[in-house]
Coordinates of N, CA and C in Angstrom, one line a residue:
X3 N -11.5 -19.3 -18.4 CA -10.7 -19.2 -17.2 C -11.7 -19.0 -16.0
X4 N -11.5 -19.9 -15.0 CA -12.5 -19.8 -13.9 C -12.1 -18.7 -12.9
X5 N -13.1 -18.2 -12.2 CA -12.8 -17.1 -11.2 C -12.3 -17.8 -9.9
X6 N -11.4 -17.1 -9.3 CA -10.8 -17.7 -8.1 C -11.8 -17.5 -6.9
X7 N -11.8 -18.6 -6.1 CA -12.7 -18.6 -5.0 C -12.2 -17.8 -3.8
X8 N -13.1 -17.0 -3.3 CA -12.8 -16.2 -2.1 C -12.5 -17.1 -0.9
X9 N -11.4 -16.8 -0.2 CA -10.9 -17.6 0.9 C -11.7 -17.1 2.1
X10 N -11.9 -18.1 3.0 CA -12.7 -17.8 4.3 C -12.0 -16.7 5.1
X11 N -10.6 -16.6 4.9 CA -9.9 -15.6 5.7 C -10.2 -14.1 5.2
X12 N -11.0 -14.0 4.2 CA -11.5 -12.6 3.8 C -12.0 -11.9 5.0
X13 N -12.4 -12.6 6.0 CA -13.0 -11.9 7.2 C -11.9 -11.0 7.8
X14 N -10.6 -11.3 7.7 CA -9.6 -10.4 8.2 C -9.5 -9.1 7.4
X15 N -9.7 -9.2 6.1 CA -9.6 -8.0 5.3 C -10.9 -7.2 5.6
X16 N -12.0 -7.8 5.7 CA -13.3 -7.1 6.0 C -13.2 -6.4 7.3
X17 N -12.6 -7.2 8.3 CA -12.5 -6.6 9.7 C -11.6 -5.4 9.7
X18 N -10.5 -5.4 9.0 CA -9.6 -4.3 8.9 C -10.4 -3.1 8.3
X19 N -11.1 -3.3 7.2 CA -11.9 -2.2 6.6 C -12.9 -1.6 7.5
X20 N -13.5 -2.4 8.4 CA -14.6 -2.0 9.3 C -14.0 -1.5 10.6
X21 N -12.6 -1.6 10.8 CA -12.0 -1.2 12.0 C -12.5 -2.0 13.2
X22 N -12.7 -3.3 12.9 CA -13.3 -4.2 13.9 C -12.2 -4.6 14.9
X23 N -12.3 -4.1 16.1 CA -11.2 -4.4 17.1 C -11.0 -5.9 17.4
X24 N -12.1 -6.6 17.4 CA -12.0 -8.1 17.6 C -11.1 -8.7 16.5
X25 N -11.4 -8.4 15.3 CA -10.6 -9.0 14.2 C -9.2 -8.5 14.2
X26 N -9.0 -7.2 14.5 CA -7.6 -6.6 14.6 C -6.8 -7.3 15.7
X27 N -7.5 -7.5 16.8 CA -6.8 -8.2 17.9 C -6.5 -9.7 17.5
X28 N -7.4 -10.3 16.8 CA -7.1 -11.7 16.3 C -5.9 -11.7 15.4
X29 N -5.8 -10.7 14.5 CA -4.6 -10.6 13.6 C -3.3 -10.5 14.5
X30 N -3.4 -9.7 15.5 CA -2.2 -9.5 16.4 C -1.9 -10.8 17.1
X31 N -2.9 -11.5 17.6 CA -2.7 -12.7 18.4 C -2.2 -13.9 17.5
X32 N -2.8 -14.0 16.3 CA -2.5 -15.2 15.5 C -1.3 -15.0 14.6
X33 N -1.2 -13.9 14.0 CA -0.2 -13.7 12.9 C 1.0 -12.9 13.2
X34 N 0.9 -11.9 14.1 CA 2.0 -11.0 14.4 C 3.2 -11.7 15.0
X35 N 3.0 -12.6 16.0 CA 4.2 -13.3 16.6 C 5.2 -13.9 15.6
X36 N 4.6 -14.5 14.6 CA 5.5 -15.1 13.6 C 6.3 -14.1 12.9
X37 N 5.8 -12.9 12.6 CA 6.5 -11.8 11.9 C 7.6 -11.3 12.8
X38 N 7.2 -11.0 14.1 CA 8.2 -10.5 15.0 C 9.3 -11.4 15.2
X39 N 9.1 -12.7 15.3 CA 10.1 -13.7 15.4 C 11.0 -13.7 14.2
X40 N 10.4 -13.6 13.0 CA 11.2 -13.6 11.7 C 12.1 -12.4 11.7
X41 N 11.6 -11.2 12.0 CA 12.4 -10.0 11.9 C 13.5 -10.0 13.0
X42 N 13.2 -10.5 14.2 CA 14.2 -10.6 15.2 C 15.4 -11.5 14.8
X43 N 15.0 -12.6 14.1 CA 16.0 -13.5 13.6 C 16.8 -13.0 12.4
X44 N 16.3 -11.9 11.8 CA 17.0 -11.3 10.6 C 17.3 -9.9 10.8
X45 N 18.2 -9.6 11.8 CA 18.8 -8.3 12.0 C 17.8 -7.2 12.5
X46 N 16.7 -7.6 13.0 CA 15.8 -6.6 13.5 C 15.5 -6.7 15.0
X47 N 14.6 -5.9 15.5 CA 14.1 -5.9 16.9 C 12.6 -5.7 16.9
X48 N 12.1 -5.8 18.1 CA 10.6 -5.7 18.3 C 10.0 -4.4 17.7
X49 N 10.7 -3.3 17.9 CA 10.2 -2.0 17.4 C 10.2 -2.0 15.9
X50 N 11.2 -2.4 15.3 CA 11.3 -2.5 13.8 C 10.2 -3.4 13.3
X51 N 10.0 -4.5 14.0 CA 8.9 -5.5 13.6 C 7.5 -4.8 13.7
X52 N 7.3 -4.0 14.8 CA 6.0 -3.4 14.9 C 5.8 -2.3 13.8
X53 N 6.9 -1.6 13.4 CA 6.8 -0.7 12.3 C 6.4 -1.4 11.0
X54 N 7.0 -2.5 10.7 CA 6.7 -3.3 9.5 C 5.3 -3.8 9.5
X55 N 4.9 -4.3 10.7 CA 3.5 -4.8 10.8 C 2.5 -3.6 10.6
X56 N 2.7 -2.5 11.2 CA 1.8 -1.3 11.0 C 1.8 -0.9 9.5
X57 N 2.9 -0.8 8.9 CA 3.0 -0.4 7.5 C 2.2 -1.4 6.6
X58 N 2.4 -2.7 6.9 CA 1.7 -3.7 6.2 C 0.2 -3.7 6.3
X59 N -0.2 -3.5 7.6 CA -1.7 -3.4 7.8 C -2.3 -2.2 7.1
X60 N -1.5 -1.1 7.1 CA -2.0 0.1 6.4 C -2.1 -0.1 4.9
X61 N -1.1 -0.8 4.4 CA -1.1 -1.1 2.9 C -2.2 -2.0 2.6
X62 N -2.5 -3.0 3.4 CA -3.6 -4.0 3.1 C -4.9 -3.2 3.2
X63 N -5.0 -2.3 4.2 CA -6.3 -1.5 4.4 C -6.5 -0.7 3.1
X64 N -5.4 0.0 2.7 CA -5.6 0.9 1.5 C -5.9 0.1 0.3
X65 N -5.3 -1.0 0.1 CA -5.5 -1.8 -1.1 C -7.0 -2.3 -1.1
X66 N -7.4 -2.7 0.1 CA -8.8 -3.3 0.2 C -9.8 -2.2 0.0
X67 N -9.6 -1.0 0.5 CA -10.6 0.1 0.4 C -10.6 0.7 -1.0
X68 N -9.4 0.8 -1.6 CA -9.4 1.4 -3.0 C -9.6 0.4 -4.1
X69 N -9.1 -0.8 -3.9 CA -9.1 -1.8 -5.0 C -10.0 -3.0 -4.7
X70 N -10.8 -3.0 -3.6 CA -11.6 -4.1 -3.3 C -10.9 -5.4 -3.2
X71 N -9.8 -5.5 -2.4 CA -9.0 -6.7 -2.3 C -9.8 -7.9 -2.0
X72 N -9.7 -8.9 -2.8 CA -10.4 -10.2 -2.6 C -9.3 -11.3 -2.2
X73 N -9.3 -11.8 -1.0 CA -8.4 -12.7 -0.6 C -8.7 -14.1 -1.1
X74 N -7.8 -14.7 -1.8 CA -8.0 -16.1 -2.4 C -7.1 -17.1 -1.8
X75 N -6.4 -16.7 -0.7 CA -5.4 -17.6 0.0 C -5.5 -17.3 1.5
X76 N -4.8 -18.1 2.3 CA -4.9 -17.9 3.7 C -4.2 -16.5 4.1
X77 N -4.9 -15.8 5.0 CA -4.4 -14.5 5.4 C -3.0 -14.6 6.0
X78 N -2.7 -15.7 6.8 CA -1.4 -15.9 7.4 C -0.3 -15.9 6.4
X79 N -0.4 -16.6 5.3 CA 0.6 -16.6 4.3 C 0.8 -15.2 3.6
X80 N -0.3 -14.7 3.3 CA -0.4 -13.3 2.6 C 0.3 -12.3 3.5
X81 N -0.1 -12.2 4.7 CA 0.4 -11.2 5.7 C 1.9 -11.4 5.9
X82 N 2.3 -12.7 6.1 CA 3.7 -13.0 6.4 C 4.6 -12.6 5.2
X83 N 4.1 -12.9 4.0 CA 4.9 -12.6 2.8 C 5.1 -11.1 2.6
X84 N 4.0 -10.3 2.9 CA 4.1 -8.9 2.8 C 5.0 -8.3 3.8
X85 N 4.9 -8.8 5.0 CA 5.8 -8.3 6.1 C 7.2 -8.6 5.8
X86 N 7.5 -9.8 5.3 CA 8.8 -10.3 5.0 C 9.4 -9.4 3.9
X87 N 8.6 -9.1 2.9 CA 9.1 -8.3 1.8 C 9.4 -6.9 2.3
X88 N 8.5 -6.3 3.1 CA 8.8 -5.0 3.6 C 10.1 -5.0 4.4
X89 N 10.3 -6.0 5.3 CA 11.5 -6.1 6.1 C 12.7 -6.2 5.2
X90 N 12.7 -7.1 4.2 CA 13.9 -7.2 3.4 C 14.1 -6.0 2.6
X91 N 13.1 -5.3 2.1 CA 13.3 -4.0 1.4 C 13.9 -3.0 2.4
X92 N 13.5 -3.0 3.7 CA 14.1 -2.1 4.7 C 15.6 -2.4 4.9
X93 N 15.9 -3.7 5.0 CA 17.3 -4.0 5.1 C 18.1 -3.6 3.9
X94 N 17.5 -3.8 2.7 CA 18.2 -3.4 1.5 C 18.4 -1.9 1.4
X95 N 17.4 -1.1 1.8 CA 17.5 0.3 1.8 C 18.6 0.8 2.8
X96 N 18.6 0.2 3.9 CA 19.6 0.6 4.9 C 21.0 0.2 4.7
X97 N 21.2 -0.9 3.9 CA 22.5 -1.4 3.7 C 23.1 -1.1 2.3
X98 N 22.3 -0.5 1.5 CA 22.7 -0.2 0.1 C 23.2 -1.4 -0.6
X99 N 22.8 -2.6 -0.3 CA 23.2 -3.8 -0.9 C 22.0 -4.5 -1.4
X100 N 22.2 -5.4 -2.4 CA 21.1 -6.2 -2.9 C 20.7 -7.2 -1.9
X101 N 19.4 -7.4 -1.6 CA 18.9 -8.4 -0.8 C 18.1 -9.3 -1.6
X102 N 18.4 -10.6 -1.6 CA 17.7 -11.6 -2.4 C 16.8 -12.4 -1.5
X103 N 15.7 -12.7 -2.0 CA 14.7 -13.6 -1.3 C 14.7 -14.9 -2.1
X104 N 15.3 -15.9 -1.5 CA 15.4 -17.2 -2.2 C 14.1 -17.8 -2.7
X105 N 13.0 -17.6 -1.9 CA 11.7 -18.2 -2.3 C 11.0 -17.3 -3.3
X106 N 11.6 -16.4 -3.9 CA 10.9 -15.4 -4.7 C 10.6 -16.0 -6.1
X107 N 10.9 -17.2 -6.4 CA 10.4 -17.8 -7.6 C 8.9 -17.9 -7.6
X108 N 8.3 -17.0 -8.4 CA 6.8 -16.8 -8.3 C 6.1 -17.9 -9.1
X109 N 5.4 -18.7 -8.4 CA 4.6 -19.8 -9.1 C 3.3 -19.2 -9.4
X110 N 2.7 -19.4 -10.6 CA 1.4 -18.9 -10.9 C 0.3 -19.6 -10.0
X111 N 0.6 -20.7 -9.4 CA -0.3 -21.4 -8.5 C -0.2 -20.8 -7.1
X112 N 0.8 -20.1 -6.8 CA 1.0 -19.6 -5.4 C 0.2 -18.3 -5.2
X113 N -1.0 -18.4 -4.8 CA -1.9 -17.2 -4.8 C -1.4 -16.2 -3.7
X114 N -0.9 -16.7 -2.6 CA -0.4 -15.8 -1.5 C 0.8 -14.9 -2.1
X115 N 1.7 -15.6 -2.8 CA 2.8 -14.8 -3.4 C 2.2 -13.8 -4.4
X116 N 1.3 -14.2 -5.2 CA 0.7 -13.2 -6.2 C 0.0 -12.1 -5.6
X117 N -0.8 -12.4 -4.6 CA -1.6 -11.3 -3.9 C -0.6 -10.4 -3.1
X118 N 0.4 -11.0 -2.5 CA 1.4 -10.2 -1.8 C 2.2 -9.3 -2.7
X119 N 2.5 -9.8 -3.9 CA 3.2 -9.0 -4.9 C 2.4 -7.8 -5.3
X120 N 1.1 -8.1 -5.7 CA 0.2 -7.0 -6.1 C 0.0 -5.9 -5.0
X121 N -0.1 -6.4 -3.8 CA -0.3 -5.4 -2.7 C 1.0 -4.6 -2.4
X122 N 2.1 -5.3 -2.5 CA 3.4 -4.6 -2.4 C 3.6 -3.5 -3.4
X123 N 3.3 -3.8 -4.7 CA 3.4 -2.9 -5.8 C 2.4 -1.7 -5.5
X124 N 1.2 -2.0 -5.1 CA 0.2 -1.0 -4.8 C 0.8 -0.1 -3.7
X125 N 1.3 -0.6 -2.7 CA 1.9 0.2 -1.6 C 3.0 1.1 -2.1
X126 N 3.9 0.5 -2.9 CA 5.0 1.3 -3.5 C 4.5 2.5 -4.4
X127 N 3.5 2.2 -5.1 CA 2.9 3.2 -6.0 C 2.3 4.4 -5.1
X128 N 1.7 4.0 -4.0 CA 1.1 5.0 -3.1 C 2.2 5.9 -2.5
X129 N 3.3 5.2 -2.1 CA 4.5 6.0 -1.6 C 5.0 6.9 -2.6
X130 N 5.2 6.5 -3.9 CA 5.7 7.3 -4.9 C 4.7 8.5 -5.2
X131 N 3.4 8.2 -5.2 CA 2.4 9.3 -5.4 C 2.6 10.3 -4.3
X132 N 2.7 9.9 -3.0 CA 2.8 10.8 -1.9 C 4.1 11.6 -2.0
X133 N 5.2 11.0 -2.3 CA 6.5 11.7 -2.5 C 6.3 12.8 -3.5
X134 N 5.8 12.5 -4.7 CA 5.7 13.5 -5.8 C 4.6 14.5 -5.4
X135 N 3.6 14.1 -4.7 CA 2.6 15.1 -4.3 C 3.2 16.2 -3.4
X136 N 4.1 15.8 -2.5 CA 4.8 16.7 -1.6 C 5.6 17.7 -2.4
X137 N 6.1 17.4 -3.6 CA 6.9 18.3 -4.4 C 6.1 19.4 -5.1
X138 N 4.8 19.2 -5.1 CA 3.9 20.2 -5.7 C 3.9 21.5 -4.9
X139 N 3.6 22.6 -5.5 CA 3.5 23.9 -4.8 C 2.3 23.8 -3.9
X140 N 2.2 24.8 -2.9 CA 1.2 24.8 -1.9 C -0.2 25.0 -2.6
X141 N -0.3 25.8 -3.6 CA -1.6 26.0 -4.3 C -2.1 24.7 -4.9
X142 N -1.3 24.0 -5.5 CA -1.7 22.7 -6.1 C -2.0 21.7 -5.1
X143 N -1.2 21.6 -4.0 CA -1.6 20.6 -3.0 C -2.9 21.0 -2.3
X144 N -3.1 22.3 -2.1 CA -4.4 22.7 -1.4 C -5.6 22.3 -2.4
X145 N -5.5 22.7 -3.7 CA -6.5 22.4 -4.6 C -6.8 20.9 -4.8
X146 N -5.8 20.1 -5.0 CA -6.0 18.7 -5.1 C -6.5 18.0 -3.9
X147 N -6.0 18.4 -2.7 CA -6.5 17.9 -1.5 C -8.0 18.2 -1.3
X148 N -8.4 19.4 -1.7 CA -9.8 19.8 -1.6 C -10.6 18.9 -2.6
X149 N -10.1 18.7 -3.8 CA -10.9 17.9 -4.7 C -11.0 16.4 -4.3
X150 N -10.0 15.9 -3.5 CA -10.1 14.6 -2.9 C -11.2 14.5 -1.9
X151 N -11.4 15.6 -1.2 CA -12.4 15.6 -0.1 C -13.8 16.0 -0.5
X152 N -13.8 17.0 -1.4 CA -15.1 17.6 -1.9 C -15.3 17.1 -3.3
X153 N -16.5 16.6 -3.6 CA -16.7 16.0 -4.9 C -17.1 17.1 -6.0
X154 N -17.7 18.2 -5.6 CA -18.2 19.2 -6.5 C -17.1 20.3 -6.7
X155 N -16.7 20.5 -7.9 CA -15.7 21.5 -8.2 C -16.2 22.9 -7.9
X156 N -17.6 23.1 -7.9 CA -18.1 24.4 -7.5 C -17.8 24.6 -6.0
X157 N -18.0 23.6 -5.2 CA -17.7 23.7 -3.8 C -16.2 23.9 -3.5
X158 N -15.4 23.2 -4.3 CA -14.0 23.3 -4.2 C -13.6 24.8 -4.4
X159 N -14.0 25.3 -5.5 CA -13.7 26.7 -5.9 C -14.2 27.7 -4.8
X160 N -15.4 27.5 -4.3 CA -15.9 28.3 -3.2 C -15.0 28.2 -1.9
X161 N -14.7 27.0 -1.6 CA -13.9 26.8 -0.3 C -12.5 27.4 -0.5
X162 N -12.0 27.5 -1.7 CA -10.6 28.1 -1.9 C -10.7 29.6 -2.2
X163 N -11.9 30.1 -2.4 CA -12.1 31.5 -2.7 C -11.6 31.9 -4.2
X164 N -11.9 31.0 -5.1 CA -11.5 31.2 -6.5 C -12.7 30.9 -7.4
X165 N -12.6 31.3 -8.6 CA -13.7 31.0 -9.5 C -13.7 29.6 -9.9
X166 N -14.9 29.1 -10.4 CA -15.0 27.7 -10.8 C -14.1 27.5 -12.0
X167 N -14.0 28.4 -13.0 CA -13.2 28.2 -14.2 C -11.7 28.1 -13.8
X168 N -11.3 29.0 -12.9 CA -9.9 29.0 -12.4 C -9.6 27.6 -11.7
X169 N -10.5 27.2 -10.9 CA -10.3 25.9 -10.1 C -10.1 24.7 -11.1
X170 N -11.0 24.7 -12.1 CA -10.9 23.6 -13.1 C -9.6 23.6 -13.9
X171 N -9.3 24.8 -14.3 CA -8.0 25.0 -15.1 C -6.8 24.6 -14.2
X172 N -6.8 25.1 -13.0 CA -5.7 24.9 -12.1 C -5.6 23.4 -11.8
X173 N -6.7 22.8 -11.5 CA -6.7 21.3 -11.2 C -6.1 20.6 -12.4
X174 N -6.5 20.9 -13.6 CA -5.9 20.2 -14.8 C -4.4 20.4 -14.8
X175 N -3.9 21.6 -14.6 CA -2.5 21.9 -14.6 C -1.8 21.1 -13.5
X176 N -2.4 21.1 -12.3 CA -1.8 20.4 -11.2 C -1.7 18.9 -11.4
X177 N -2.7 18.3 -11.9 CA -2.7 16.9 -12.2 C -1.7 16.6 -13.3
X178 N -1.6 17.5 -14.3 CA -0.5 17.3 -15.3 C 0.9 17.4 -14.7
X179 N 1.1 18.3 -13.8 CA 2.4 18.4 -13.1 C 2.7 17.2 -12.3
X180 N 1.7 16.7 -11.5 CA 1.9 15.6 -10.7 C 2.2 14.3 -11.5
X181 N 1.5 14.2 -12.6 CA 1.7 13.1 -13.5 C 3.1 13.1 -14.1
X182 N 3.5 14.3 -14.5 CA 4.9 14.5 -15.0 C 5.9 14.1 -13.9
X183 N 5.8 14.5 -12.7 CA 6.7 14.2 -11.6 C 6.8 12.7 -11.4
X184 N 5.6 12.1 -11.4 CA 5.6 10.6 -11.2 C 6.3 9.9 -12.3
X185 N 5.9 10.3 -13.5 CA 6.5 9.5 -14.7 C 8.0 9.8 -14.9
X186 N 8.5 10.9 -14.4 CA 9.9 11.2 -14.5 C 10.7 10.5 -13.4
X187 N 10.1 10.0 -12.4 CA 10.8 9.4 -11.2 C 11.3 8.1 -11.7
X188 N 12.6 7.8 -11.2 CA 13.2 6.5 -11.5 C 12.4 5.3 -10.9
X189 N 11.7 5.6 -9.8 CA 10.9 4.5 -9.2 C 9.7 4.1 -10.1
X190 N 9.2 5.1 -10.9 CA 8.1 4.8 -11.8 C 8.4 3.7 -12.8
X191 N 9.6 3.8 -13.4 CA 10.0 2.8 -14.3 C 10.2 1.4 -13.7
X192 N 10.7 1.4 -12.4 CA 10.9 0.2 -11.7 C 9.6 -0.5 -11.4
X193 N 8.6 0.3 -11.0 CA 7.3 -0.3 -10.7 C 6.6 -0.8 -11.9
X194 N 6.8 -0.2 -13.1 CA 6.1 -0.6 -14.3 C 6.9 -1.7 -15.1
X195 N 8.0 -2.1 -14.6 CA 8.7 -3.2 -15.3 C 8.6 -4.5 -14.6

């Protein structure tokens, strides 16, 4: 199996990661008008379109920074598909009706569709994690937040004013509770099917 070739539009992903204002402006100039037009033609307005665009850019940024996103298709197609899916999901959420996307027949050759699907699933997993994280008690949230920011458990324990042994044990219990909350969520099964 041959490795997929990196697309020249990877520069947009790299620019987002580096917070390059020139690249971000280029994204807004080249790709955003098409999304705004699509959303306005499909029960939305400019403000809703901007919300979808921001959410999509954040999702792409997070996927790129955490999973080293490698773009193998044009950014335009990838970005538009992601925005379109987010908008259709928003319509579905607000109307409590099924929204079908006619073009959703996923061809293995359609790399933009594949990448968009992977990024959308990644974004939904992040949302689920955040929702379940918020259900944890304050002590667990503080401990886990500290471990995300500080690499050394000794420093985490010191910053929270607890012993190293307590911090390690509590971290294990908190991660267990978070895992349990995530796995018991109905969204978890939807994302894994």
